[in-house]
PDB file of C-alpha atoms and ligand atoms in Angstrom:
ATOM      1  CA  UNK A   1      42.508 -10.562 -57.348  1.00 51.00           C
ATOM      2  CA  UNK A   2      43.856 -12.719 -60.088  1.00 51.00           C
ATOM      3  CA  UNK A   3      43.430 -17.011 -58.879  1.00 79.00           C
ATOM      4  CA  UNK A   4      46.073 -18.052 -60.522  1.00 88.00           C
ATOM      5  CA  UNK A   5      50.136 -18.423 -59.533  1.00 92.00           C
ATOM      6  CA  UNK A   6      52.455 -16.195 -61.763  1.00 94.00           C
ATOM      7  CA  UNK A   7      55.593 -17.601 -63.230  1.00 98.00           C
ATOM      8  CA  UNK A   8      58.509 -15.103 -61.653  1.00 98.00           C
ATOM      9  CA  UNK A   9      61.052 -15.470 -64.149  1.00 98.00           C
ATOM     10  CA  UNK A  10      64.782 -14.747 -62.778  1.00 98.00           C
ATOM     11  CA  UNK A  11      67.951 -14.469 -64.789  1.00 96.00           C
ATOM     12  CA  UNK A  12      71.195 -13.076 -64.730  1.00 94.00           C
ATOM     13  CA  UNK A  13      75.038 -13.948 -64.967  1.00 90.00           C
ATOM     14  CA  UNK A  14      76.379 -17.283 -64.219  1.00 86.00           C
ATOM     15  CA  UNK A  15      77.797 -16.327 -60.229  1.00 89.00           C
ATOM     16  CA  UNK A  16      75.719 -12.828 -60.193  1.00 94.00           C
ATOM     17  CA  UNK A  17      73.799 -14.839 -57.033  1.00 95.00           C
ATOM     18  CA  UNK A  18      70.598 -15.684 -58.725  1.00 94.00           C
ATOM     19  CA  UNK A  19      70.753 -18.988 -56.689  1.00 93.00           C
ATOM     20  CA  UNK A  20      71.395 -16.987 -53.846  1.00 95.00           C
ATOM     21  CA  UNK A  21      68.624 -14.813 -54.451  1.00 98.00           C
ATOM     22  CA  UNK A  22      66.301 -17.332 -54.967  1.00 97.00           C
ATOM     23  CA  UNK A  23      66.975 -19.060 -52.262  1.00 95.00           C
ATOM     24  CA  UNK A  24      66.112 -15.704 -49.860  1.00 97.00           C
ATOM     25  CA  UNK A  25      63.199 -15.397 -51.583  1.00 98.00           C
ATOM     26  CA  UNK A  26      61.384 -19.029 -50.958  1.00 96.00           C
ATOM     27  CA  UNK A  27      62.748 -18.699 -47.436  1.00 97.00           C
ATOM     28  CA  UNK A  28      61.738 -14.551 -46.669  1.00 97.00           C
ATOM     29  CA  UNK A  29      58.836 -14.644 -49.070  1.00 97.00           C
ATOM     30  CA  UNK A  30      57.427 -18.335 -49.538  1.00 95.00           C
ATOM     31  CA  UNK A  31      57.527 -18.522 -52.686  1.00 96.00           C
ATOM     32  CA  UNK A  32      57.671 -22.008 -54.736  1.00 97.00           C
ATOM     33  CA  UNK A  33      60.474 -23.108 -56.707  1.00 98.00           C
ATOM     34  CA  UNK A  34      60.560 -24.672 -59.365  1.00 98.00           C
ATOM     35  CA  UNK A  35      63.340 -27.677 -59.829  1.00 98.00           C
ATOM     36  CA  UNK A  36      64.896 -28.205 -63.080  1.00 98.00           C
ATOM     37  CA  UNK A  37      66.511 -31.041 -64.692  1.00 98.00           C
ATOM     38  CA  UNK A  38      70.214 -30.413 -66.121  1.00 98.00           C
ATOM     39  CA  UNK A  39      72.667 -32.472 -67.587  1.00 98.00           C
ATOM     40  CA  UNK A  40      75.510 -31.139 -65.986  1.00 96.00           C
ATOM     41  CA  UNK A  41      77.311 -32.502 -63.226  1.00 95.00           C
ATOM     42  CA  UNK A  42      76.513 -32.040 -59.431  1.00 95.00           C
ATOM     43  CA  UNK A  43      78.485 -29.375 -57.852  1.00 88.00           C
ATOM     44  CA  UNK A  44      79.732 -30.266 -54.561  1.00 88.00           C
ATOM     45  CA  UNK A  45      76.920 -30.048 -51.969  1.00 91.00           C
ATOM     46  CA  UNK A  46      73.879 -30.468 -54.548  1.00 93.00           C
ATOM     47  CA  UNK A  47      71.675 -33.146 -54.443  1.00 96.00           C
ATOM     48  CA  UNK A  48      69.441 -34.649 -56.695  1.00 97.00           C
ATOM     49  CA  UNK A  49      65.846 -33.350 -55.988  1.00 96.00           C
ATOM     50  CA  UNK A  50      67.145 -30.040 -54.477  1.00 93.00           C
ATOM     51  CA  UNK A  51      68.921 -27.849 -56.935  1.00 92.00           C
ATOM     52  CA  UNK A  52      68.351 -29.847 -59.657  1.00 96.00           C
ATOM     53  CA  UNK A  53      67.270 -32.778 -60.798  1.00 98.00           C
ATOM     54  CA  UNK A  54      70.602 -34.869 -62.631  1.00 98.00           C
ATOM     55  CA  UNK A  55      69.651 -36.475 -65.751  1.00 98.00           C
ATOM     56  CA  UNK A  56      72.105 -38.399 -68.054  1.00 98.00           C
ATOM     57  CA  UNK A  57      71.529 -36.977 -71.898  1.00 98.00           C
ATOM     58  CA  UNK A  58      69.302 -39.989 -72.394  1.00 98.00           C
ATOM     59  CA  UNK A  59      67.366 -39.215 -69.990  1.00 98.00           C
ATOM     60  CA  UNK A  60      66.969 -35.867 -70.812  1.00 98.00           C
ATOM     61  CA  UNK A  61      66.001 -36.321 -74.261  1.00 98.00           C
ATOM     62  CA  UNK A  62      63.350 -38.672 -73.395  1.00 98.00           C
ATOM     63  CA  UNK A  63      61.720 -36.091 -71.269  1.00 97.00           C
ATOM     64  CA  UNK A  64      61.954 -33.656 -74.459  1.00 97.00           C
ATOM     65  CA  UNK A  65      59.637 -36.679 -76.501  1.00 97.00           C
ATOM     66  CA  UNK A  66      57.226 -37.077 -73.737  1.00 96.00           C
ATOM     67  CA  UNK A  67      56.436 -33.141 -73.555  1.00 97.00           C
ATOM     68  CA  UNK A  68      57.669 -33.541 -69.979  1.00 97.00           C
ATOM     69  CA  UNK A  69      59.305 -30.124 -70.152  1.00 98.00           C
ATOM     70  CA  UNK A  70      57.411 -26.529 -70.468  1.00 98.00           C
ATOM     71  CA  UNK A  71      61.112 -24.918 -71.841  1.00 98.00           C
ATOM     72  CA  UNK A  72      64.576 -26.557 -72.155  1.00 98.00           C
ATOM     73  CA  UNK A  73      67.413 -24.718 -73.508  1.00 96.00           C
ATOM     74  CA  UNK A  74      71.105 -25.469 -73.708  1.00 95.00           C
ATOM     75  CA  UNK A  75      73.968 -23.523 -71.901  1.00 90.00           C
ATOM     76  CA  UNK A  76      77.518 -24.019 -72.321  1.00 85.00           C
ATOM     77  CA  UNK A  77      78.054 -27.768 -72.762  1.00 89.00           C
ATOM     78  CA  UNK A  78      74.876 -28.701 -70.883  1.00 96.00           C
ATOM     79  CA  UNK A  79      70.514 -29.227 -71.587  1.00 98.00           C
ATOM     80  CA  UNK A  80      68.839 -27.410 -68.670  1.00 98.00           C
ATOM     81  CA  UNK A  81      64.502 -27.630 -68.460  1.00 98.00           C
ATOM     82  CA  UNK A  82      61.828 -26.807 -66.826  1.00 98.00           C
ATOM     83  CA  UNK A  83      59.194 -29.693 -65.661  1.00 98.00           C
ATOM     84  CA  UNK A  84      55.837 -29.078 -66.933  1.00 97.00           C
ATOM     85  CA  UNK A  85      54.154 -31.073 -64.078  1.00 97.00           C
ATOM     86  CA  UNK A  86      55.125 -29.392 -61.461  1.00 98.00           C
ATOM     87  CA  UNK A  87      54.836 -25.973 -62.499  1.00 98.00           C
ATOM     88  CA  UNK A  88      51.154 -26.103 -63.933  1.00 97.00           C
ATOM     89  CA  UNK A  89      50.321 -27.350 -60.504  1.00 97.00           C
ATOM     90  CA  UNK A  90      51.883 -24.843 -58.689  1.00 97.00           C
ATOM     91  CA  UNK A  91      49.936 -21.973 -60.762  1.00 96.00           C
ATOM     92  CA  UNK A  92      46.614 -23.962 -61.435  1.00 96.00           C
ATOM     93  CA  UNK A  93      46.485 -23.917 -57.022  1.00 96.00           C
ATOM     94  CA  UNK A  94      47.121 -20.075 -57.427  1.00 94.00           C
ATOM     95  CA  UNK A  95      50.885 -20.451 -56.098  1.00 95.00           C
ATOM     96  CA  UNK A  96      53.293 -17.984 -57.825  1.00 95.00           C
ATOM     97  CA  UNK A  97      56.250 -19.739 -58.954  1.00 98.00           C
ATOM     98  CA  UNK A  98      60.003 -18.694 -59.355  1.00 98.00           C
ATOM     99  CA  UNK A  99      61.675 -20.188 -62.239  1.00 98.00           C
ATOM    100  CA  UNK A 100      65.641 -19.568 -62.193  1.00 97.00           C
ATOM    101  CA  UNK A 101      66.439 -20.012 -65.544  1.00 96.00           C
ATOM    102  CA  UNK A 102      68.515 -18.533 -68.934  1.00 93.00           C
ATOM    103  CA  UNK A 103      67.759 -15.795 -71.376  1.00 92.00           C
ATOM    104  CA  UNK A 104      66.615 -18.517 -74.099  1.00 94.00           C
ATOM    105  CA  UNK A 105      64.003 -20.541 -71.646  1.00 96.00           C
ATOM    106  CA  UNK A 106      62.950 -16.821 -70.582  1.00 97.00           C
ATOM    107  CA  UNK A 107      61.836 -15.888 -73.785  1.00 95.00           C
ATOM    108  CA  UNK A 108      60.105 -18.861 -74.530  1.00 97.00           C
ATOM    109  CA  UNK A 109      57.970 -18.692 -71.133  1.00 98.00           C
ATOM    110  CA  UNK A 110      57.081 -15.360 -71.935  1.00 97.00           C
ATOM    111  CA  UNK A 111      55.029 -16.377 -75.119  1.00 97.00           C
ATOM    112  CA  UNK A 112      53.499 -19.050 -73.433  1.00 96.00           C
ATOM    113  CA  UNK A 113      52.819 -17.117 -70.608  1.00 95.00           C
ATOM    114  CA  UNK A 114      52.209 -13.208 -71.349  1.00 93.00           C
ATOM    115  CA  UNK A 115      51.550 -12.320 -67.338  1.00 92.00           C
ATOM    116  CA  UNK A 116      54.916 -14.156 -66.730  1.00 96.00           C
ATOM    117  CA  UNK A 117      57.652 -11.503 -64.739  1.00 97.00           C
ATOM    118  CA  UNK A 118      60.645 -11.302 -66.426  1.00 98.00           C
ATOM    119  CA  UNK A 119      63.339 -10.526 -63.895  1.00 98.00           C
ATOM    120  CA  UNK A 120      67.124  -9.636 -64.693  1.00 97.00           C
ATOM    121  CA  UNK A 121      69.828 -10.118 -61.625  1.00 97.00           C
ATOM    122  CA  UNK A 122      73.448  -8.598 -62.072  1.00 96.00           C
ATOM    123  CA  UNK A 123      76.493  -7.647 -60.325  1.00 96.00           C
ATOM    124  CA  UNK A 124      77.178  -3.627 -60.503  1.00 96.00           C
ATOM    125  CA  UNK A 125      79.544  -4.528 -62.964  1.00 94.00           C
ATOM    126  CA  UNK A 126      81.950  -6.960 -64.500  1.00 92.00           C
ATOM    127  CA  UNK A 127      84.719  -7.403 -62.509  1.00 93.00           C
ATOM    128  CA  UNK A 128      82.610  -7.865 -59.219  1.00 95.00           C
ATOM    129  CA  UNK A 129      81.027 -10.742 -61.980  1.00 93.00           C
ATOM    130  CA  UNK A 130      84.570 -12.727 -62.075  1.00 90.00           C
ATOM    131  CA  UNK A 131      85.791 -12.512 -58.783  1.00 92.00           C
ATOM    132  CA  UNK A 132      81.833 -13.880 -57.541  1.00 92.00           C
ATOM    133  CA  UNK A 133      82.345 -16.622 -60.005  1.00 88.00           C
ATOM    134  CA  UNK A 134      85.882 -17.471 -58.914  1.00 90.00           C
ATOM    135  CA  UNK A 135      85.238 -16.841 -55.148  1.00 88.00           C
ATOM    136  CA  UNK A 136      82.686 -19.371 -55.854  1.00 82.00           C
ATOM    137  CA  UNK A 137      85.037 -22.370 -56.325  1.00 81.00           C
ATOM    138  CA  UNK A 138      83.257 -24.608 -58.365  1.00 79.00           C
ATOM    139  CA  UNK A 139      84.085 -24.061 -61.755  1.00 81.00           C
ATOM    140  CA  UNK A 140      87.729 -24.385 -63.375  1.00 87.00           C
ATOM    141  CA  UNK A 141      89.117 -21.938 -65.143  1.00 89.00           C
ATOM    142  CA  UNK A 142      88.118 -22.954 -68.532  1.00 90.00           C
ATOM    143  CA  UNK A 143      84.781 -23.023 -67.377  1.00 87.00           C
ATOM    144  CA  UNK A 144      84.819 -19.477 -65.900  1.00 88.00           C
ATOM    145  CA  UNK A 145      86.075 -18.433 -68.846  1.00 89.00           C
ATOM    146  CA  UNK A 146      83.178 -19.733 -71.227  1.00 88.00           C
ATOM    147  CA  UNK A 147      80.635 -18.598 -68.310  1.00 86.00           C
ATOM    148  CA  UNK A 148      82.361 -14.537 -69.183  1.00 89.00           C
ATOM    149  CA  UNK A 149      82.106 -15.396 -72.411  1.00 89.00           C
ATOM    150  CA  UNK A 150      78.429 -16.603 -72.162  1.00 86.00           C
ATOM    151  CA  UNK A 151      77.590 -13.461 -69.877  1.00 89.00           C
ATOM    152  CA  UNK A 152      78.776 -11.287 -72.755  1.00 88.00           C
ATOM    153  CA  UNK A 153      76.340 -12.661 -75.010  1.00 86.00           C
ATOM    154  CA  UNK A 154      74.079 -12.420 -72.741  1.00 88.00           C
ATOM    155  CA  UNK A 155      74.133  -8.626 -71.743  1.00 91.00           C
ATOM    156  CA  UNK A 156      72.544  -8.296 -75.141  1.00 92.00           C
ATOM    157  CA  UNK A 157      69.234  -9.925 -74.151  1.00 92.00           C
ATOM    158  CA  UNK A 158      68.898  -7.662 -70.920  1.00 95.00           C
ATOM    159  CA  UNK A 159      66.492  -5.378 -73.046  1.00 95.00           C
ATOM    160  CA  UNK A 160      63.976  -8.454 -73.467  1.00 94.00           C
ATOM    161  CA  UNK A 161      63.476  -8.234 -69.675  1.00 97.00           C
ATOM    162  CA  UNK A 162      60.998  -6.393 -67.904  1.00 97.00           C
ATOM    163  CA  UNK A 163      63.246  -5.300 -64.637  1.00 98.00           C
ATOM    164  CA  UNK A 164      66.981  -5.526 -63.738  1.00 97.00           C
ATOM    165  CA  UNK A 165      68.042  -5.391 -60.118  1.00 98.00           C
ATOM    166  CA  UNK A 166      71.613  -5.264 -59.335  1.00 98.00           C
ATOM    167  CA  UNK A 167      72.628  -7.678 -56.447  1.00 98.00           C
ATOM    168  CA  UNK A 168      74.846  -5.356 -54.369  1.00 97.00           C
ATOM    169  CA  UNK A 169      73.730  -5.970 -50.300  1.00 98.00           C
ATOM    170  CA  UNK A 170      71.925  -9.310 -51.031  1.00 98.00           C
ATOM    171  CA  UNK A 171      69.125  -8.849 -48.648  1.00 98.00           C
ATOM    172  CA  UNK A 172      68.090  -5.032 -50.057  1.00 98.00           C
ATOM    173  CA  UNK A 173      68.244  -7.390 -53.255  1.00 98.00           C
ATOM    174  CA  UNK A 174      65.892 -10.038 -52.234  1.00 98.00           C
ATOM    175  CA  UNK A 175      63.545  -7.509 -51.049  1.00 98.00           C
ATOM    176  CA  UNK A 176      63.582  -5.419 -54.186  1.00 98.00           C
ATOM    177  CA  UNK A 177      63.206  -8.418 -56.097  1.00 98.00           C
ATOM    178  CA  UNK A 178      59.746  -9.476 -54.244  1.00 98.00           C
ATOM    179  CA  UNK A 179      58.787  -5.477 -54.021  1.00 98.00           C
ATOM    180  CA  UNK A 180      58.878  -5.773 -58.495  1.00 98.00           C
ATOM    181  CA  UNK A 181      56.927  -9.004 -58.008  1.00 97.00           C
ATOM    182  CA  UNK A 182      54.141  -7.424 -55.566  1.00 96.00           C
ATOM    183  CA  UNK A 183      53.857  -4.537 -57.933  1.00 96.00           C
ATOM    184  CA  UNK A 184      53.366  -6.036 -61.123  1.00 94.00           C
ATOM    185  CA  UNK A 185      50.710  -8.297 -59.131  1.00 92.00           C
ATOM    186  CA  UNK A 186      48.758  -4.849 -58.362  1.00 93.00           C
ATOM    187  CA  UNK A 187      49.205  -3.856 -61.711  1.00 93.00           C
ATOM    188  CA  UNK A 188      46.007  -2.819 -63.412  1.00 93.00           C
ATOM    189  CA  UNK A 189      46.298  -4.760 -66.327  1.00 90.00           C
ATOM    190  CA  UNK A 190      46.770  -8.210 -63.806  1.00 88.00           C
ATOM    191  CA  UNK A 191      43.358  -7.309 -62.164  1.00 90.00           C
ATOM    192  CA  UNK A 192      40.673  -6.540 -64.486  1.00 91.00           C
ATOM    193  CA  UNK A 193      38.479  -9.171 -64.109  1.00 91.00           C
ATOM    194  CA  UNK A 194      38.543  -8.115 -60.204  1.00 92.00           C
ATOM    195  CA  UNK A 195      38.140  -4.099 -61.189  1.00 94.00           C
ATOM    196  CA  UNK A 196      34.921  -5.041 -62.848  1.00 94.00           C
ATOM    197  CA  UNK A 197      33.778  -7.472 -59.959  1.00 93.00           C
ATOM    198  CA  UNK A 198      34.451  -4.088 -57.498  1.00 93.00           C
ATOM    199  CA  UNK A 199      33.143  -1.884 -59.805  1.00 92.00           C
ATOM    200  CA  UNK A 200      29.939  -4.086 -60.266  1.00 91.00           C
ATOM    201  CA  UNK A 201      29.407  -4.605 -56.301  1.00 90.00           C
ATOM    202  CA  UNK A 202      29.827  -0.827 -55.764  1.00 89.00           C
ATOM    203  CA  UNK A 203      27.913   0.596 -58.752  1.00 85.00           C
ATOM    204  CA  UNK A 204      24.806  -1.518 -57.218  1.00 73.00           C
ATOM    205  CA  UNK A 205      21.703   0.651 -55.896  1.00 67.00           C
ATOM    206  CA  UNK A 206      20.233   0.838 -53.159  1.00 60.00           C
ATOM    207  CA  UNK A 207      22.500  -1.121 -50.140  1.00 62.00           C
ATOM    208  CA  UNK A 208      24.660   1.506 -48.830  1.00 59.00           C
TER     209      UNK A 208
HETATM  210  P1  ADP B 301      74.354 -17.755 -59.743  1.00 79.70           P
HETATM  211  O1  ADP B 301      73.237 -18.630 -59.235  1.00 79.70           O
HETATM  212  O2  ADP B 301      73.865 -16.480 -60.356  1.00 79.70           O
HETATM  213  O3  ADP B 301      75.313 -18.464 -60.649  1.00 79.70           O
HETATM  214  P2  ADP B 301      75.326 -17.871 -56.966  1.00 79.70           P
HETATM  215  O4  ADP B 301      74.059 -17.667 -56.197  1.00 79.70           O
HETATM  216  O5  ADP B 301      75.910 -19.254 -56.999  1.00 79.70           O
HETATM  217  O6  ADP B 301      75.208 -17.290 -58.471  1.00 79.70           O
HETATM  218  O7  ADP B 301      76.386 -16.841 -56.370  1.00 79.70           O
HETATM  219  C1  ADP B 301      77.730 -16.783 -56.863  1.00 79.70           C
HETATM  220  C2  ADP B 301      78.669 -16.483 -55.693  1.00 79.70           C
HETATM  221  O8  ADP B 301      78.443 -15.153 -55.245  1.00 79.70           O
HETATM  222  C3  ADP B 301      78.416 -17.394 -54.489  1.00 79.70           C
HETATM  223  O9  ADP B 301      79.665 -17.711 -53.905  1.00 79.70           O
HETATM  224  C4  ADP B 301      77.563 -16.530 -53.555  1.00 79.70           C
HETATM  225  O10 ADP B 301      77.727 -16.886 -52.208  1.00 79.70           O
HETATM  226  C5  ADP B 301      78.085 -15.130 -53.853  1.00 79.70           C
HETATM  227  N1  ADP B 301      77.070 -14.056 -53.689  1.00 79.70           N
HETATM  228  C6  ADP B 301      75.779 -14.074 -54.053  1.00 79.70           C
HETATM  229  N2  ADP B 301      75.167 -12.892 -53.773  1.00 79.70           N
HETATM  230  C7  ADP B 301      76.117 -12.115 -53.210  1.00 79.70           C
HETATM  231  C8  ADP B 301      76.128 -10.759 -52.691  1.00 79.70           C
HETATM  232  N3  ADP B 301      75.022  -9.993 -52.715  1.00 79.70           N
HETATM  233  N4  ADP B 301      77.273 -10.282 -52.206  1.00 79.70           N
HETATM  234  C9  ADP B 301      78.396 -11.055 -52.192  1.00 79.70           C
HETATM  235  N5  ADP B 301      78.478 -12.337 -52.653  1.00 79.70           N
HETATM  236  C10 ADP B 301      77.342 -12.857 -53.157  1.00 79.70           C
HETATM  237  P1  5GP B 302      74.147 -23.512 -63.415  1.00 79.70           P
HETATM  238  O1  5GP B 302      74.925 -24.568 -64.159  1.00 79.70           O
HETATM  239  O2  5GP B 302      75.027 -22.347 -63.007  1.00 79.70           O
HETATM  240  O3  5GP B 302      73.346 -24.073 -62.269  1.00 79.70           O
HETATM  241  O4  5GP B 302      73.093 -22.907 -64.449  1.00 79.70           O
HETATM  242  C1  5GP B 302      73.502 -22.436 -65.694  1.00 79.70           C
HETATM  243  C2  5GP B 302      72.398 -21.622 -66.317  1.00 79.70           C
HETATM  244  O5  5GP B 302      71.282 -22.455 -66.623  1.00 79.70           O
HETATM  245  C3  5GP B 302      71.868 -20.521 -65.404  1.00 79.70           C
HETATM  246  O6  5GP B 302      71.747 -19.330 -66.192  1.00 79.70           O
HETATM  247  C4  5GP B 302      70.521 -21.042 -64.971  1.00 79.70           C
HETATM  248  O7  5GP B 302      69.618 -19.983 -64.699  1.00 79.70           O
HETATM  249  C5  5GP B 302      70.102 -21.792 -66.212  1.00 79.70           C
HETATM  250  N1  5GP B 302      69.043 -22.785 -65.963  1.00 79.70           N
HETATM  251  C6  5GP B 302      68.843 -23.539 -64.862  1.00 79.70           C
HETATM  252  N2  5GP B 302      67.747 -24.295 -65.015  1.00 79.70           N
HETATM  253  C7  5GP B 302      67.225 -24.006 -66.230  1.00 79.70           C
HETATM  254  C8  5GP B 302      66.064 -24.455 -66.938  1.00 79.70           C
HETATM  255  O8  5GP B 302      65.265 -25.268 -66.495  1.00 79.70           O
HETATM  256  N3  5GP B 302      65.864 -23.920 -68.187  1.00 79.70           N
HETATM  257  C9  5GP B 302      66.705 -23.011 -68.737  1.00 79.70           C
HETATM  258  N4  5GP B 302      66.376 -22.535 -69.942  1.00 79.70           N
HETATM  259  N5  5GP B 302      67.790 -22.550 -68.090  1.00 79.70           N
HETATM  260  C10 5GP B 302      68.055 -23.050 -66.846  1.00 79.70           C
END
């Protein structure tokens, strides 16, 4: 089978439960998660180092110089990235990596990294959207509002994705989400290297 990690790319809504998702999927599945670094402010409960990693704009840009980022993007009035250490670790010890990130940062890990699983979370439809968002608590409502907005733009890009699973009963969701992941990993196209190895040891004469 393939050595190296795969980059699991999730997106979806802001408040379809991507977070939530995520979460059920390092602690079901194992997976590794990658941390990004955002501008915005801490929501309560969030600490530096665990769902993100708060960086003043300074600091933020900085990292963009030094190449310390393998995407950043901007959404709504914030920069978001990913940390290139980190995440070329992960993969180069053949860990598969989730990256929780927007439709812009999406696209541009999927032409660095072809094999990279592009994976689309939403509510069933729009209204279950707002009142997950407002049940939430953690946005005003100016901010819900240009979230909506944003999600609106956003169900445009859901054809540059590879799967969409609608988060309904969170854990069928969480294990539909890793069921996609395990499949694409057995896809033919991930495994030719090992076809030829099997073909190669079982095409040899002689030790049956
Ligand atoms: P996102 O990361 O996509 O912005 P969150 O994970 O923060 O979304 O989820 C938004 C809100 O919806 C949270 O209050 C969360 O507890 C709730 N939520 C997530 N998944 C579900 C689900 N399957 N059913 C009901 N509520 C959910
Ligand atoms: P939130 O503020 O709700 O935590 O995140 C807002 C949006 O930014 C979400 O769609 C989230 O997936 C996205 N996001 C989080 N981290 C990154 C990142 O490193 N890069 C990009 N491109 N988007 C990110």
């Amino acid at each position: 089978m393939n050595k190296k990690g795969k980059l699991i790319v999730i997106s979806g809504f802001s408040g379809a439960g991507k977070g939530t998702v995520v979460k059920g999927l390092v602690e079901k599945y194992g997976y590794s998660l990658s941390i990004s670094a955002t501008t915005r402010n801490p929501r309560p409960g969030e600490e530096d180092g665990r769902e993100y990693y708060f960086k003043s704009v300074d600091e933020f840009k900085n990292l963009i110089d030094y190449n310390g980022f393998i995407e950043w993007a901007q959404y709504v009035d914030n920069f978001y990235g990913t940390p290139r250490k980190f995440v070329e670790d992960e993969i180069n010890a053949g860990r598969d990596v989730i990256l929780e990130i927007e439709v812009q940062g999406a696209m541009n890990i999927k032409n660095q990294y072809p094999d990279s699983v592009l994976i689309f979370i939403t509510t069933k439809d729009k209204e279950t959207l707002k009142a997950r968002l407002t049940g939430r608590g953690s946005e005003d409502e100016a901010t819900i509002k240009k979230r909506m907005k944003r999600a609106s733009e956003e169900a445009n890009s859901i054809d540059n994705y590879e799967y969409i699973v609608v988060n309904d009963d969170l854990s069928t969701c969480i294990d539909t989400v890793n069921s996609v992941i395990l499949s694409r990993k057995c896809a033919k196209e991930n495994n030719l290297d090992f076809i030829a190895q099997i073909k190669n040891e079982f095409t040899l004469e002689g030790d049956i």
